GROMACS .gro file of C-alpha atoms in nm:
model
  353
    1UNK     CA    1  28.728  14.979   0.540
    2UNK     CA    2  29.022  15.219   0.526
    3UNK     CA    3  28.980  15.248   0.149
    4UNK     CA    4  28.609  15.322   0.190
    5UNK     CA    5  28.678  15.590   0.448
    6UNK     CA    6  28.931  15.749   0.215
    7UNK     CA    7  28.679  15.742  -0.068
    8UNK     CA    8  28.421  15.916   0.151
    9UNK     CA    9  28.652  16.196   0.264
   10UNK     CA   10  28.905  16.230  -0.014
   11UNK     CA   11  28.737  16.540  -0.159
   12UNK     CA   12  28.746  16.726   0.171
   13UNK     CA   13  29.103  16.617   0.238
   14UNK     CA   14  29.223  16.723  -0.107
   15UNK     CA   15  29.052  17.061  -0.079
   16UNK     CA   16  29.209  17.126   0.259
   17UNK     CA   17  29.549  17.014   0.129
   18UNK     CA   18  29.518  17.264  -0.155
   19UNK     CA   19  29.428  17.542   0.086
   20UNK     CA   20  29.726  17.457   0.308
   21UNK     CA   21  29.954  17.463   0.004
   22UNK     CA   22  29.822  17.806  -0.095
   23UNK     CA   23  29.872  17.938   0.258
   24UNK     CA   24  30.226  17.799   0.260
   25UNK     CA   25  30.309  17.982  -0.063
   26UNK     CA   26  30.177  18.313   0.076
   27UNK     CA   27  30.373  18.273   0.398
   28UNK     CA   28  30.692  18.174   0.217
   29UNK     CA   29  30.666  18.484  -0.002
   30UNK     CA   30  30.591  18.733   0.277
   31UNK     CA   31  30.784  18.576   0.566
   32UNK     CA   32  31.139  18.680   0.464
   33UNK     CA   33  31.026  19.042   0.442
   34UNK     CA   34  30.921  19.037   0.807
   35UNK     CA   35  31.253  18.885   0.908
   36UNK     CA   36  31.448  19.153   0.718
   37UNK     CA   37  31.239  19.432   0.875
   38UNK     CA   38  31.297  19.294   1.223
   39UNK     CA   39  31.670  19.239   1.172
   40UNK     CA   40  31.718  19.590   1.032
   41UNK     CA   41  31.532  19.747   1.323
   42UNK     CA   42  31.725  19.552   1.588
   43UNK     CA   43  32.056  19.635   1.421
   44UNK     CA   44  31.974  20.007   1.401
   45UNK     CA   45  31.842  20.044   1.756
   46UNK     CA   46  32.133  19.851   1.903
   47UNK     CA   47  32.376  20.076   1.717
   48UNK     CA   48  32.193  20.378   1.861
   49UNK     CA   49  32.166  20.207   2.202
   50UNK     CA   50  31.797  20.291   2.212
   51UNK     CA   51  31.552  20.007   2.146
   52UNK     CA   52  31.274  20.127   2.374
   53UNK     CA   53  31.167  20.461   2.233
   54UNK     CA   54  31.054  20.343   1.889
   55UNK     CA   55  30.814  20.074   1.773
   56UNK     CA   56  30.943  19.779   1.577
   57UNK     CA   57  30.802  19.828   1.223
   58UNK     CA   58  30.737  19.456   1.196
   59UNK     CA   59  30.435  19.501   1.425
   60UNK     CA   60  30.260  19.713   1.162
   61UNK     CA   61  30.362  19.508   0.860
   62UNK     CA   62  30.109  19.289   0.679
   63UNK     CA   63  29.841  19.379   0.932
   64UNK     CA   64  29.554  19.222   0.736
   65UNK     CA   65  29.748  18.901   0.690
   66UNK     CA   66  29.832  18.890   1.062
   67UNK     CA   67  29.467  18.933   1.154
   68UNK     CA   68  29.351  18.682   0.894
   69UNK     CA   69  29.593  18.413   1.007
   70UNK     CA   70  29.488  18.458   1.369
   71UNK     CA   71  29.122  18.429   1.275
   72UNK     CA   72  29.186  18.115   1.070
   73UNK     CA   73  29.379  17.941   1.347
   74UNK     CA   74  29.111  18.039   1.595
   75UNK     CA   75  28.824  17.885   1.399
   76UNK     CA   76  28.993  17.587   1.231
   77UNK     CA   77  28.954  17.349   1.531
   78UNK     CA   78  28.588  17.444   1.562
   79UNK     CA   79  28.534  17.392   1.188
   80UNK     CA   80  28.696  17.049   1.213
   81UNK     CA   81  28.457  16.952   1.489
   82UNK     CA   82  28.154  17.092   1.311
   83UNK     CA   83  28.210  16.974   0.954
   84UNK     CA   84  28.430  16.666   0.998
   85UNK     CA   85  28.349  16.535   1.344
   86UNK     CA   86  27.974  16.585   1.385
   87UNK     CA   87  27.863  16.441   1.045
   88UNK     CA   88  28.108  16.149   1.055
   89UNK     CA   89  27.872  15.909   1.235
   90UNK     CA   90  27.553  16.115   1.253
   91UNK     CA   91  27.510  16.116   0.874
   92UNK     CA   92  27.554  15.738   0.860
   93UNK     CA   93  27.295  15.696   1.135
   94UNK     CA   94  27.051  15.930   0.960
   95UNK     CA   95  27.076  15.757   0.624
   96UNK     CA   96  27.113  15.403   0.760
   97UNK     CA   97  27.431  15.332   0.560
   98UNK     CA   98  27.606  15.207   0.873
   99UNK     CA   99  27.411  14.882   0.838
  100UNK     CA  100  27.591  14.806   0.512
  101UNK     CA  101  27.927  14.809   0.686
  102UNK     CA  102  27.804  14.593   0.972
  103UNK     CA  103  27.673  14.328   0.734
  104UNK     CA  104  28.004  14.297   0.548
  105UNK     CA  105  28.182  14.103   0.824
  106UNK     CA  106  28.310  14.432   0.970
  107UNK     CA  107  28.268  14.468   1.344
  108UNK     CA  108  28.129  14.784   1.499
  109UNK     CA  109  28.458  14.844   1.675
  110UNK     CA  110  28.662  14.825   1.356
  111UNK     CA  111  28.407  15.035   1.166
  112UNK     CA  112  28.434  15.315   1.421
  113UNK     CA  113  28.809  15.279   1.480
  114UNK     CA  114  28.894  15.326   1.112
  115UNK     CA  115  28.673  15.631   1.078
  116UNK     CA  116  28.807  15.791   1.396
  117UNK     CA  117  29.165  15.700   1.312
  118UNK     CA  118  29.177  15.822   0.952
  119UNK     CA  119  28.973  16.141   0.981
  120UNK     CA  120  29.095  16.220   1.333
  121UNK     CA  121  29.463  16.194   1.241
  122UNK     CA  122  29.407  16.408   0.933
  123UNK     CA  123  29.229  16.668   1.147
  124UNK     CA  124  29.517  16.689   1.394
  125UNK     CA  125  29.769  16.700   1.108
  126UNK     CA  126  29.585  16.988   0.940
  127UNK     CA  127  29.580  17.194   1.260
  128UNK     CA  128  29.943  17.109   1.334
  129UNK     CA  129  30.071  17.203   0.988
  130UNK     CA  130  29.877  17.529   0.988
  131UNK     CA  131  30.003  17.616   1.337
  132UNK     CA  132  30.361  17.531   1.239
  133UNK     CA  133  30.347  17.757   0.935
  134UNK     CA  134  30.187  18.047   1.121
  135UNK     CA  135  30.428  18.011   1.414
  136UNK     CA  136  30.724  18.029   1.177
  137UNK     CA  137  30.583  18.326   0.985
  138UNK     CA  138  30.487  18.515   1.302
  139UNK     CA  139  30.815  18.461   1.487
  140UNK     CA  140  30.949  18.817   1.420
  141UNK     CA  141  30.615  18.965   1.529
  142UNK     CA  142  30.595  18.746   1.840
  143UNK     CA  143  30.952  18.839   1.934
  144UNK     CA  144  30.866  19.207   1.911
  145UNK     CA  145  30.541  19.166   2.107
  146UNK     CA  146  30.707  18.960   2.384
  147UNK     CA  147  30.365  18.832   2.496
  148UNK     CA  148  30.369  18.456   2.441
  149UNK     CA  149  30.117  18.394   2.722
  150UNK     CA  150  29.867  18.640   2.577
  151UNK     CA  151  29.534  18.504   2.457
  152UNK     CA  152  29.611  18.634   2.108
  153UNK     CA  153  29.918  18.411   2.088
  154UNK     CA  154  29.915  18.121   2.335
  155UNK     CA  155  29.628  17.927   2.180
  156UNK     CA  156  29.727  18.012   1.821
  157UNK     CA  157  30.088  17.898   1.818
  158UNK     CA  158  30.299  17.585   1.850
  159UNK     CA  159  30.123  17.265   1.966
  160UNK     CA  160  29.800  17.376   2.138
  161UNK     CA  161  29.597  17.398   1.813
  162UNK     CA  162  29.655  17.024   1.765
  163UNK     CA  163  29.504  16.953   2.107
  164UNK     CA  164  29.208  17.177   2.030
  165UNK     CA  165  29.155  17.005   1.694
  166UNK     CA  166  29.165  16.657   1.850
  167UNK     CA  167  28.912  16.759   2.113
  168UNK     CA  168  28.683  16.936   1.866
  169UNK     CA  169  28.683  16.636   1.632
  170UNK     CA  170  28.611  16.386   1.911
  171UNK     CA  171  28.344  16.616   2.051
  172UNK     CA  172  28.175  16.638   1.711
  173UNK     CA  173  28.179  16.261   1.668
  174UNK     CA  174  28.039  16.209   2.018
  175UNK     CA  175  27.753  16.455   1.972
  176UNK     CA  176  27.673  16.288   1.640
  177UNK     CA  177  27.666  15.942   1.799
  178UNK     CA  178  27.446  16.058   2.086
  179UNK     CA  179  27.206  16.278   1.887
  180UNK     CA  180  27.198  16.075   1.563
  181UNK     CA  181  27.113  16.393   1.371
  182UNK     CA  182  27.371  16.593   1.178
  183UNK     CA  183  27.252  16.953   1.217
  184UNK     CA  184  27.179  16.937   1.592
  185UNK     CA  185  27.514  16.767   1.642
  186UNK     CA  186  27.695  17.041   1.451
  187UNK     CA  187  27.527  17.317   1.653
  188UNK     CA  188  27.594  17.140   1.983
  189UNK     CA  189  27.958  17.084   1.891
  190UNK     CA  190  28.011  17.456   1.832
  191UNK     CA  191  27.846  17.558   2.160
  192UNK     CA  192  28.027  17.302   2.375
  193UNK     CA  193  28.365  17.362   2.209
  194UNK     CA  194  28.349  17.739   2.257
  195UNK     CA  195  28.239  17.693   2.619
  196UNK     CA  196  28.523  17.448   2.684
  197UNK     CA  197  28.784  17.678   2.534
  198UNK     CA  198  28.661  17.977   2.736
  199UNK     CA  199  28.640  17.776   3.058
  200UNK     CA  200  28.991  17.640   3.011
  201UNK     CA  201  29.149  17.977   2.939
  202UNK     CA  202  28.972  18.160   3.223
  203UNK     CA  203  28.936  17.903   3.502
  204UNK     CA  204  29.188  17.627   3.431
  205UNK     CA  205  29.499  17.771   3.265
  206UNK     CA  206  29.589  18.011   3.549
  207UNK     CA  207  29.612  17.712   3.787
  208UNK     CA  208  29.796  17.459   3.570
  209UNK     CA  209  30.110  17.544   3.767
  210UNK     CA  210  30.136  17.732   4.100
  211UNK     CA  211  30.219  18.096   4.015
  212UNK     CA  212  30.524  18.274   4.151
  213UNK     CA  213  30.499  18.582   4.372
  214UNK     CA  214  30.729  18.881   4.368
  215UNK     CA  215  30.728  19.171   4.615
  216UNK     CA  216  30.832  19.517   4.498
  217UNK     CA  217  30.827  19.872   4.629
  218UNK     CA  218  30.528  20.095   4.557
  219UNK     CA  219  30.617  20.380   4.320
  220UNK     CA  220  30.424  20.606   4.088
  221UNK     CA  221  30.607  20.449   3.794
  222UNK     CA  222  30.452  20.107   3.866
  223UNK     CA  223  30.113  20.199   3.723
  224UNK     CA  224  29.969  20.284   4.067
  225UNK     CA  225  29.646  20.479   4.073
  226UNK     CA  226  29.353  20.565   4.300
  227UNK     CA  227  28.981  20.534   4.254
  228UNK     CA  228  28.717  20.703   4.469
  229UNK     CA  229  28.433  20.454   4.532
  230UNK     CA  230  28.121  20.467   4.754
  231UNK     CA  231  28.312  20.269   5.020
  232UNK     CA  232  28.610  20.503   5.013
  233UNK     CA  233  28.936  20.547   4.830
  234UNK     CA  234  29.092  20.237   4.675
  235UNK     CA  235  29.436  20.185   4.530
  236UNK     CA  236  29.470  20.039   4.183
  237UNK     CA  237  29.782  19.839   4.097
  238UNK     CA  238  29.819  19.745   3.733
  239UNK     CA  239  30.026  19.427   3.677
  240UNK     CA  240  30.371  19.510   3.542
  241UNK     CA  241  30.487  19.416   3.197
  242UNK     CA  242  30.681  19.087   3.209
  243UNK     CA  243  30.835  19.010   2.868
  244UNK     CA  244  30.693  18.677   2.745
  245UNK     CA  245  30.563  18.612   3.097
  246UNK     CA  246  30.214  18.626   3.241
  247UNK     CA  247  30.135  18.882   3.510
  248UNK     CA  248  29.818  18.738   3.667
  249UNK     CA  249  29.749  18.991   3.942
  250UNK     CA  250  29.900  19.275   4.139
  251UNK     CA  251  29.800  19.376   4.491
  252UNK     CA  252  29.905  19.644   4.739
  253UNK     CA  253  29.940  19.489   5.085
  254UNK     CA  254  30.132  19.526   5.409
  255UNK     CA  255  30.351  19.265   5.576
  256UNK     CA  256  30.038  19.094   5.711
  257UNK     CA  257  29.887  19.068   5.362
  258UNK     CA  258  29.621  19.333   5.429
  259UNK     CA  259  29.520  19.599   5.177
  260UNK     CA  260  29.507  19.969   5.274
  261UNK     CA  261  29.188  20.052   5.460
  262UNK     CA  262  28.952  20.342   5.401
  263UNK     CA  263  29.057  20.489   5.737
  264UNK     CA  264  29.423  20.483   5.630
  265UNK     CA  265  29.347  20.668   5.307
  266UNK     CA  266  29.133  20.922   5.487
  267UNK     CA  267  29.422  21.017   5.713
  268UNK     CA  268  29.709  20.971   5.467
  269UNK     CA  269  29.550  21.110   5.151
  270UNK     CA  270  29.276  21.351   5.263
  271UNK     CA  271  29.267  21.559   4.944
  272UNK     CA  272  29.210  21.253   4.724
  273UNK     CA  273  28.985  21.072   4.973
  274UNK     CA  274  28.759  21.378   4.997
  275UNK     CA  275  28.722  21.391   4.622
  276UNK     CA  276  28.917  21.709   4.553
  277UNK     CA  277  28.960  21.703   4.175
  278UNK     CA  278  29.295  21.686   4.009
  279UNK     CA  279  29.393  21.843   3.676
  280UNK     CA  280  29.164  21.611   3.484
  281UNK     CA  281  28.857  21.679   3.699
  282UNK     CA  282  28.821  21.384   3.939
  283UNK     CA  283  28.992  21.170   4.199
  284UNK     CA  284  29.062  20.892   3.952
  285UNK     CA  285  29.215  21.148   3.716
  286UNK     CA  286  29.505  21.193   3.959
  287UNK     CA  287  29.657  20.889   3.793
  288UNK     CA  288  29.746  21.098   3.486
  289UNK     CA  289  30.026  21.349   3.452
  290UNK     CA  290  29.979  21.721   3.498
  291UNK     CA  291  30.057  21.962   3.210
  292UNK     CA  292  30.410  22.009   3.344
  293UNK     CA  293  30.489  21.642   3.284
  294UNK     CA  294  30.473  21.528   3.647
  295UNK     CA  295  30.184  21.369   3.840
  296UNK     CA  296  29.982  21.604   4.065
  297UNK     CA  297  30.143  21.675   4.402
  298UNK     CA  298  29.852  21.512   4.588
  299UNK     CA  299  29.912  21.196   4.391
  300UNK     CA  300  30.284  21.195   4.468
  301UNK     CA  301  30.226  21.256   4.840
  302UNK     CA  302  29.968  20.977   4.860
  303UNK     CA  303  30.194  20.729   4.681
  304UNK     CA  304  30.479  20.813   4.918
  305UNK     CA  305  30.263  20.752   5.225
  306UNK     CA  306  30.132  20.424   5.083
  307UNK     CA  307  30.486  20.313   5.000
  308UNK     CA  308  30.598  20.376   5.358
  309UNK     CA  309  30.368  20.103   5.496
  310UNK     CA  310  30.273  19.886   5.200
  311UNK     CA  311  30.435  19.706   4.909
  312UNK     CA  312  30.319  19.558   4.578
  313UNK     CA  313  30.291  19.182   4.535
  314UNK     CA  314  30.282  19.053   4.177
  315UNK     CA  315  30.152  18.704   4.101
  316UNK     CA  316  30.291  18.578   3.771
  317UNK     CA  317  30.405  18.292   3.552
  318UNK     CA  318  30.761  18.332   3.418
  319UNK     CA  319  30.846  18.305   3.051
  320UNK     CA  320  31.043  17.986   3.120
  321UNK     CA  321  30.715  17.799   3.185
  322UNK     CA  322  30.567  17.864   2.840
  323UNK     CA  323  30.639  17.520   2.699
  324UNK     CA  324  30.526  17.349   3.018
  325UNK     CA  325  30.190  17.527   2.988
  326UNK     CA  326  30.169  17.440   2.618
  327UNK     CA  327  30.233  17.073   2.692
  328UNK     CA  328  29.990  17.053   2.984
  329UNK     CA  329  29.706  17.229   2.802
  330UNK     CA  330  29.754  17.019   2.489
  331UNK     CA  331  29.758  16.703   2.701
  332UNK     CA  332  29.433  16.804   2.872
  333UNK     CA  333  29.248  16.838   2.543
  334UNK     CA  334  29.402  16.518   2.402
  335UNK     CA  335  29.291  16.325   2.712
  336UNK     CA  336  28.942  16.471   2.678
  337UNK     CA  337  28.941  16.361   2.314
  338UNK     CA  338  29.043  16.007   2.410
  339UNK     CA  339  28.771  15.992   2.676
  340UNK     CA  340  28.512  16.105   2.423
  341UNK     CA  341  28.637  15.845   2.175
  342UNK     CA  342  28.602  15.580   2.444
  343UNK     CA  343  28.245  15.692   2.506
  344UNK     CA  344  28.176  15.660   2.134
  345UNK     CA  345  28.307  15.304   2.125
  346UNK     CA  346  28.098  15.205   2.428
  347UNK     CA  347  27.784  15.369   2.291
  348UNK     CA  348  27.816  15.219   1.944
  349UNK     CA  349  27.880  14.873   2.083
  350UNK     CA  350  27.622  14.862   2.362
  351UNK     CA  351  27.354  15.124   2.298
  352UNK     CA  352  27.332  15.171   1.922
  353UNK     CA  353  27.069  14.945   1.771
   0.00000   0.00000   0.00000
């Protein structure tokens, strides 16, 4: 049975292996150049004691290759589910070839286990090898960006692509078993996989571990701004930049946890609350600097009065939790894949005629 499975999928596996080899050659050729650019920049800026005023040139190097690698890692798990997972059983059910295996003294359980095991392990290995190569190649860029929790990096580096690939493959197989038609199974796999990834990143990932909270003084340098709305003036607090961390939210509150009220702004910041325009032409424009290089005086006065009674509370995940988040998220998708595989075994054994 293992030999038969290999015969059925050897062409796809060999093609993918060739593509991975080609990608590896490209990355091995271009990777050292990125490392040398990054090392030269760090050495120069440290010698000048000024690493904050200039941009690391590695961020602008090989831009098309950076974008292409990100796109590939983003879609590879979905492609595995669509083209390897969904047709794996659905095509056999459509053509009736599964009956041949069942009449050759091969049990349904073994028939399905070999197919899931061989193709599933190859799928995870493909995603893992690609992620490993891209993570190595992108390490100078990721170091310069210092944004490991960002959506553009977290799901495209290290071990999470393997969890996504396992889930996508198991999802494709399950939809194929349930629908018994290849094309509907492929379409359903894409829709469900995309929905699962979005739901996990938006509604699940922020709560995988309780976030930390940090209180800080309100200053104009913290990205504070004001917006005039129909209900009154509101303060806007942009989350601070936490290198390789994840700033989830930022709120302006008092010691009781209450935000500034409209009545407070009306008395403390009358010029802004009444909509008197700043240099840019509107209340919200008071967030920008005046031509002289300093914020408008009304903005400075309002920030000072807010700071006297309120403080900024930042909710965040520290950089030290990156690997914990990677492990938890990967485990979630692996568990989902195992549950789907269990459903396939039950369905094939008890419901498939």
